[in-house]
Coordinates of C-alpha atoms in Angstrom, one line a residue:
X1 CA 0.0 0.0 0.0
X2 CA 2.9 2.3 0.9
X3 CA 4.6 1.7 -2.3
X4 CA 1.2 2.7 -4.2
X5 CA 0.8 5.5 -2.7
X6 CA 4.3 6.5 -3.5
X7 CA 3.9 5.9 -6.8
X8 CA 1.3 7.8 -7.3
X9 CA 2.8 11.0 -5.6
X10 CA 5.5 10.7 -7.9
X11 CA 2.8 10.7 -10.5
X12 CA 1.2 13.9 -9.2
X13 CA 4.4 15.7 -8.5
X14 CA 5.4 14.9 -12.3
X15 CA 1.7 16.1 -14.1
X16 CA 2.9 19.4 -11.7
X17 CA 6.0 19.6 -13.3
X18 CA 4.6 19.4 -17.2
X19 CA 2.3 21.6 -16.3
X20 CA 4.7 24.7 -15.5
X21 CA 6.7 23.9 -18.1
X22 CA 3.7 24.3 -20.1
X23 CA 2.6 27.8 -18.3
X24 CA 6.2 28.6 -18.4
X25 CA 6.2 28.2 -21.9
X26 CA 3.6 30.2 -22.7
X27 CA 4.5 32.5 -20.1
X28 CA 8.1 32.9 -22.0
X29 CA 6.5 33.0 -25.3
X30 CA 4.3 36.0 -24.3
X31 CA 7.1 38.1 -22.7
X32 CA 9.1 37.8 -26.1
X33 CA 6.3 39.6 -27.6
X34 CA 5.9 41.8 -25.4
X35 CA 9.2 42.8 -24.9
X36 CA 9.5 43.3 -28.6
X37 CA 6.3 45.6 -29.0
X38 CA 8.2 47.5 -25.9
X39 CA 11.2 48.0 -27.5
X40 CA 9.8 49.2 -30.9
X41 CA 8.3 51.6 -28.9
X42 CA 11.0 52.5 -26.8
X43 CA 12.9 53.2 -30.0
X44 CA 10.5 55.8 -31.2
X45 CA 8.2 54.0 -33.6
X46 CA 4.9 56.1 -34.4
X47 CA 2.3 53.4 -33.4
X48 CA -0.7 55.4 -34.7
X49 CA -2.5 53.7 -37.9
X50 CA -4.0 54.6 -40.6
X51 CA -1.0 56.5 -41.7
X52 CA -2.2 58.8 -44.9
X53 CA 0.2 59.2 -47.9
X54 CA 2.3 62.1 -46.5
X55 CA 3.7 60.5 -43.4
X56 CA 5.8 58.4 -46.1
X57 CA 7.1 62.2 -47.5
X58 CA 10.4 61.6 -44.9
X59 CA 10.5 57.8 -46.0
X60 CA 12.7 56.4 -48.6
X61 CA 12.4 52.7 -49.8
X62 CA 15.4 50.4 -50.5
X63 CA 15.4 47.5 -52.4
X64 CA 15.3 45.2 -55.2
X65 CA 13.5 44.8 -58.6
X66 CA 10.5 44.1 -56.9
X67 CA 10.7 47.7 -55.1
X68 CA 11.4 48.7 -58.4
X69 CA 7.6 48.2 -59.2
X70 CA 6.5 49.9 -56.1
X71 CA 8.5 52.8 -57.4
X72 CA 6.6 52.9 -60.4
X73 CA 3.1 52.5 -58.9
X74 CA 4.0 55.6 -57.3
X75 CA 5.5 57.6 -59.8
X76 CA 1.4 56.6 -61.4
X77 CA -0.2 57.1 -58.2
X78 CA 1.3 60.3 -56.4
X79 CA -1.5 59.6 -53.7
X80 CA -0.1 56.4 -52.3
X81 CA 2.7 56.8 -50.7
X82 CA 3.6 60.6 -50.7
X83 CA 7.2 62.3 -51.6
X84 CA 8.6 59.2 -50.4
X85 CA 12.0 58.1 -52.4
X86 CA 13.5 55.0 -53.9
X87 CA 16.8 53.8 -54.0
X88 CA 16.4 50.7 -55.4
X89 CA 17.5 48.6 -58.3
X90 CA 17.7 45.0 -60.0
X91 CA 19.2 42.1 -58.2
X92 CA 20.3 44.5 -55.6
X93 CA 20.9 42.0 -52.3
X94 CA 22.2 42.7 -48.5
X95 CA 25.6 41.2 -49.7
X96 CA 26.2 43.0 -52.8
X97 CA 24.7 46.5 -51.3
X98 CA 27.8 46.1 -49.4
X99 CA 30.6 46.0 -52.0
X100 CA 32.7 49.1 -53.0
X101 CA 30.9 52.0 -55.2
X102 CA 33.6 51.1 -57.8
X103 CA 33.4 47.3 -57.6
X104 CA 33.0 45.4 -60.9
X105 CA 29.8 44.3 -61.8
X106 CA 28.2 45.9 -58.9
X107 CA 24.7 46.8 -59.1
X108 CA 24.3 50.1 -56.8
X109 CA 21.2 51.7 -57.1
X110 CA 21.4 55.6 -58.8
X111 CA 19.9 58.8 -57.3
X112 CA 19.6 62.3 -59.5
X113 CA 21.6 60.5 -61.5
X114 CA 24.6 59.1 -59.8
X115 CA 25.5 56.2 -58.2
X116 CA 25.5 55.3 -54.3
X117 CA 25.6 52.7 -51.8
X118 CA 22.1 51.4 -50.5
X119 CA 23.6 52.5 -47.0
X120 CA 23.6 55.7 -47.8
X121 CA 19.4 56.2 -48.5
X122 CA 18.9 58.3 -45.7
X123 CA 21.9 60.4 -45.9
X124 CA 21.3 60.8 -49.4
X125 CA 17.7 61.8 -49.3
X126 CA 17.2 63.2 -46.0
X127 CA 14.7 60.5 -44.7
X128 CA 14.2 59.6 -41.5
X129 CA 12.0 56.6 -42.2
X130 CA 13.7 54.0 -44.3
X131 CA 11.8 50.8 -45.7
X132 CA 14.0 47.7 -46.9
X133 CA 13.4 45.0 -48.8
X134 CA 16.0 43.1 -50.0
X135 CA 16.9 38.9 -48.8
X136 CA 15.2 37.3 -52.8
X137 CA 18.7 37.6 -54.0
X138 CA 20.5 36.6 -50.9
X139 CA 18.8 33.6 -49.7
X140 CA 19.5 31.2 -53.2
X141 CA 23.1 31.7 -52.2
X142 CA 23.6 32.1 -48.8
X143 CA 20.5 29.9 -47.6
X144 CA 18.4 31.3 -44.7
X145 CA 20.7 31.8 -41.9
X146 CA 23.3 33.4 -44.2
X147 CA 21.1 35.9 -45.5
X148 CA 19.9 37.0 -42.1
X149 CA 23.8 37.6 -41.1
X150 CA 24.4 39.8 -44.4
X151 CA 21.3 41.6 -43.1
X152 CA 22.8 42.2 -39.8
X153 CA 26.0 43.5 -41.6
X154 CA 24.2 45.5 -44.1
X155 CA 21.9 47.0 -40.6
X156 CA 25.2 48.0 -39.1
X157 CA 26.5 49.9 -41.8
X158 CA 23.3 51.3 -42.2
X159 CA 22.8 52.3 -39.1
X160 CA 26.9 53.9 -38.6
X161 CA 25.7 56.1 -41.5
X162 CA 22.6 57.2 -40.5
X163 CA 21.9 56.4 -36.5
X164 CA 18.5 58.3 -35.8
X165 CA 16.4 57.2 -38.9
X166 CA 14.2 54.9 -38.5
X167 CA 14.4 51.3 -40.2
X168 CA 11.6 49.3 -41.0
X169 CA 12.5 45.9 -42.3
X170 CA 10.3 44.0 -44.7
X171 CA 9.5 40.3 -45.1
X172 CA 10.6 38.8 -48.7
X173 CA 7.5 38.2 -50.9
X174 CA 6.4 34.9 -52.0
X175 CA 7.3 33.4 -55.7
X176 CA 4.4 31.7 -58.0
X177 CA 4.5 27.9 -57.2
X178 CA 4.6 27.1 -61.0
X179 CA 8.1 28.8 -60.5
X180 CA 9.4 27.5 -57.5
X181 CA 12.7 26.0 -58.0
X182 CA 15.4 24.3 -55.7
X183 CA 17.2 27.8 -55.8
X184 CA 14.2 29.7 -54.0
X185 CA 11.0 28.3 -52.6
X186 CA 8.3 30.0 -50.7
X187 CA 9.1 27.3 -47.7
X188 CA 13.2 29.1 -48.1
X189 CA 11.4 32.1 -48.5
X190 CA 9.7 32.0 -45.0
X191 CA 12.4 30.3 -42.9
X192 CA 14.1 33.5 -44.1
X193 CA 11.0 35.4 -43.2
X194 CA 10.9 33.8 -39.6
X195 CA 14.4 34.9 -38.9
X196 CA 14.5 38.1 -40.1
X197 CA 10.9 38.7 -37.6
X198 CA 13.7 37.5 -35.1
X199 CA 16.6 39.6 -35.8
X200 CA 14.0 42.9 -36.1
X201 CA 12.3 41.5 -32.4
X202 CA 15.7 41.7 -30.9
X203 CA 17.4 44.6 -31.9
X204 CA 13.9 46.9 -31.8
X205 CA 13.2 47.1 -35.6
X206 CA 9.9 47.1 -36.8
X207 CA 9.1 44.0 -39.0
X208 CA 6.4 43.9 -42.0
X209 CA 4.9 41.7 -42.9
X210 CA 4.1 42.0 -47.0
X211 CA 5.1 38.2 -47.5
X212 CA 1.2 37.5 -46.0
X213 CA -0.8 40.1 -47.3
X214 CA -0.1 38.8 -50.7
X215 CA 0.0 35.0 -50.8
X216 CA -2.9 32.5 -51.1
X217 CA -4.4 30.2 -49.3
X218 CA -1.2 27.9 -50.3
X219 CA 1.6 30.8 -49.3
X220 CA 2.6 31.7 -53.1
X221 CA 1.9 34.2 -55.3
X222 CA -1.3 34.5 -56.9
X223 CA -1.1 34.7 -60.5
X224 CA -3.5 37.6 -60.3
X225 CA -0.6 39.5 -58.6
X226 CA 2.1 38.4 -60.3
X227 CA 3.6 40.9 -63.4
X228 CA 5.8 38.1 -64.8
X229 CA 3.5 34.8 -64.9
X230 CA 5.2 33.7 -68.0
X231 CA 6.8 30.6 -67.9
X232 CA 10.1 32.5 -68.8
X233 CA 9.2 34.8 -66.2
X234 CA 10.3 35.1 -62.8
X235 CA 7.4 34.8 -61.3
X236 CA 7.9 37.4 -58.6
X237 CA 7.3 41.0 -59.4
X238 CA 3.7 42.9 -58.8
X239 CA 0.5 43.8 -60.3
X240 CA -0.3 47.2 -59.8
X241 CA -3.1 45.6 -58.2
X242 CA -0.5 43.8 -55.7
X243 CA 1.3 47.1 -55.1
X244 CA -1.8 48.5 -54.0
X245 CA -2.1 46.1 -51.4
X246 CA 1.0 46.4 -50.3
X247 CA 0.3 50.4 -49.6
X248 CA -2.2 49.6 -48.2
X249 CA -0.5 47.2 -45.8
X250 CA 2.1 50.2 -45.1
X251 CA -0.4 52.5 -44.5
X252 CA -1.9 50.1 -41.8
X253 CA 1.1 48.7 -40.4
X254 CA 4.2 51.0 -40.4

């Protein structure tokens, strides 16, 4: 009888035991959050939404072909995201924004018509807000975890250059499935995604989102939003329709 009962306090004593791990868990989980919400804040990020178009007339945007879209929706739709400036160019990546202005086959982005390093934007513009999007060009090479640590380098630079502005780091978008390759995959395309949320949560960026206010049901690219559906496409650029949503995102989430 003794030994039952024994047994049976261990029992207790270990459902106890899972039990706060399970709160602690949970309990962990939420602080993280929190403590990343607090320290967005702490840093001085407006937390007010709707923003309207001329809150994004101090912003500049940095980024790769696909920003090179947004860029043109705005140049056609002065109302969607005010005076705000591009520096942004083809196949631009957070390595390559790092090599010299001079480098061979470097593809620096231009502004009034002269070359400069991505690290640089605010400087060059006078923003205080800058947007990046940049990782589609990274992550085939470096894979997930190497991308994120040319982001980190690129953040640094960025931030020795320019240490008041403001940097708002955005998720990767997702590819059409009919062109998913083994080079880059929506599933790449997230894990990169996850960990660059991580890196933003820790250091007090703000993270957005744009990766899920454009993909379906399935996490790609709607065809509907895609500008280069074409098998010999890409399968990665915007509509104008998808560029609208993503202004729409900014306005609601910056």
């Amino acid at each position: 009888m003794k030994k039952i009962c024994a047994v049976l306090c261990v029992i207790i004593a270990a459902l106890f035991v899972l039990s706060g791990c399970g709160s602690s868990k949970e309990s962990s989980q939420a602080q993280t959050s929190a403590t990343a919400a607090e320290k967005a804040q702490d840093s001085g990020y407006d937390q007010t939404s709707p923003k309207d178009a001329s809150w994004f007339n101090d912003a500049v945007f940095i980024g790769d072909s696909v920003t090179v879209m947004l860029d043109i929706y705005c140049e056609n739709n002065p109302d969607a995201l005010g005076d705000a400036k591009f520096i942004c160019a083809g196949s631009l990546s957070y390595s390559n924004a790092q090599w010299d202005i001079n480098a061979e086959g470097n593809v620096h982005p231009t502004y009034k018509g002269k070359q400069i390093l991505a690290e640089t934007a605010a400087e060059a513009t006078g923003a205080s807000k800058v947007f990046i999007m940049l990782g589609m060009n990274d992550i085939g090479i470096y894979g997930a975890d190497g991308a994120v640590a040319e982001c980190k380098k690129f953040a640094e630079r960025m931030k020795t250059v320019s240490p008041n502005a403001k940097y708002y780091f955005q998720s990767v978008t997702p590819k059409m499935k009919s062109h998913e390759d083994e080079v880059i995959y929506n599933d790449l395309i997230k894990d990169f995604n996850t960990k660059l949320k991580k890196f933003c949560d820790d250091n007090g960026y703000k993270y957005l989102d744009i990766y899920s206010a454009v993909c379906d049901e399935n996490g790609a690219l709607p065809e509907k939003y895609c500008g280069d559906p074409e098998p010999e496409g890409q399968g990665i650029h915007f509509t104008n329709e998808a560029c609208k949503i993503w202004v729409d995102y900014l306005k609601n989430n910056a």
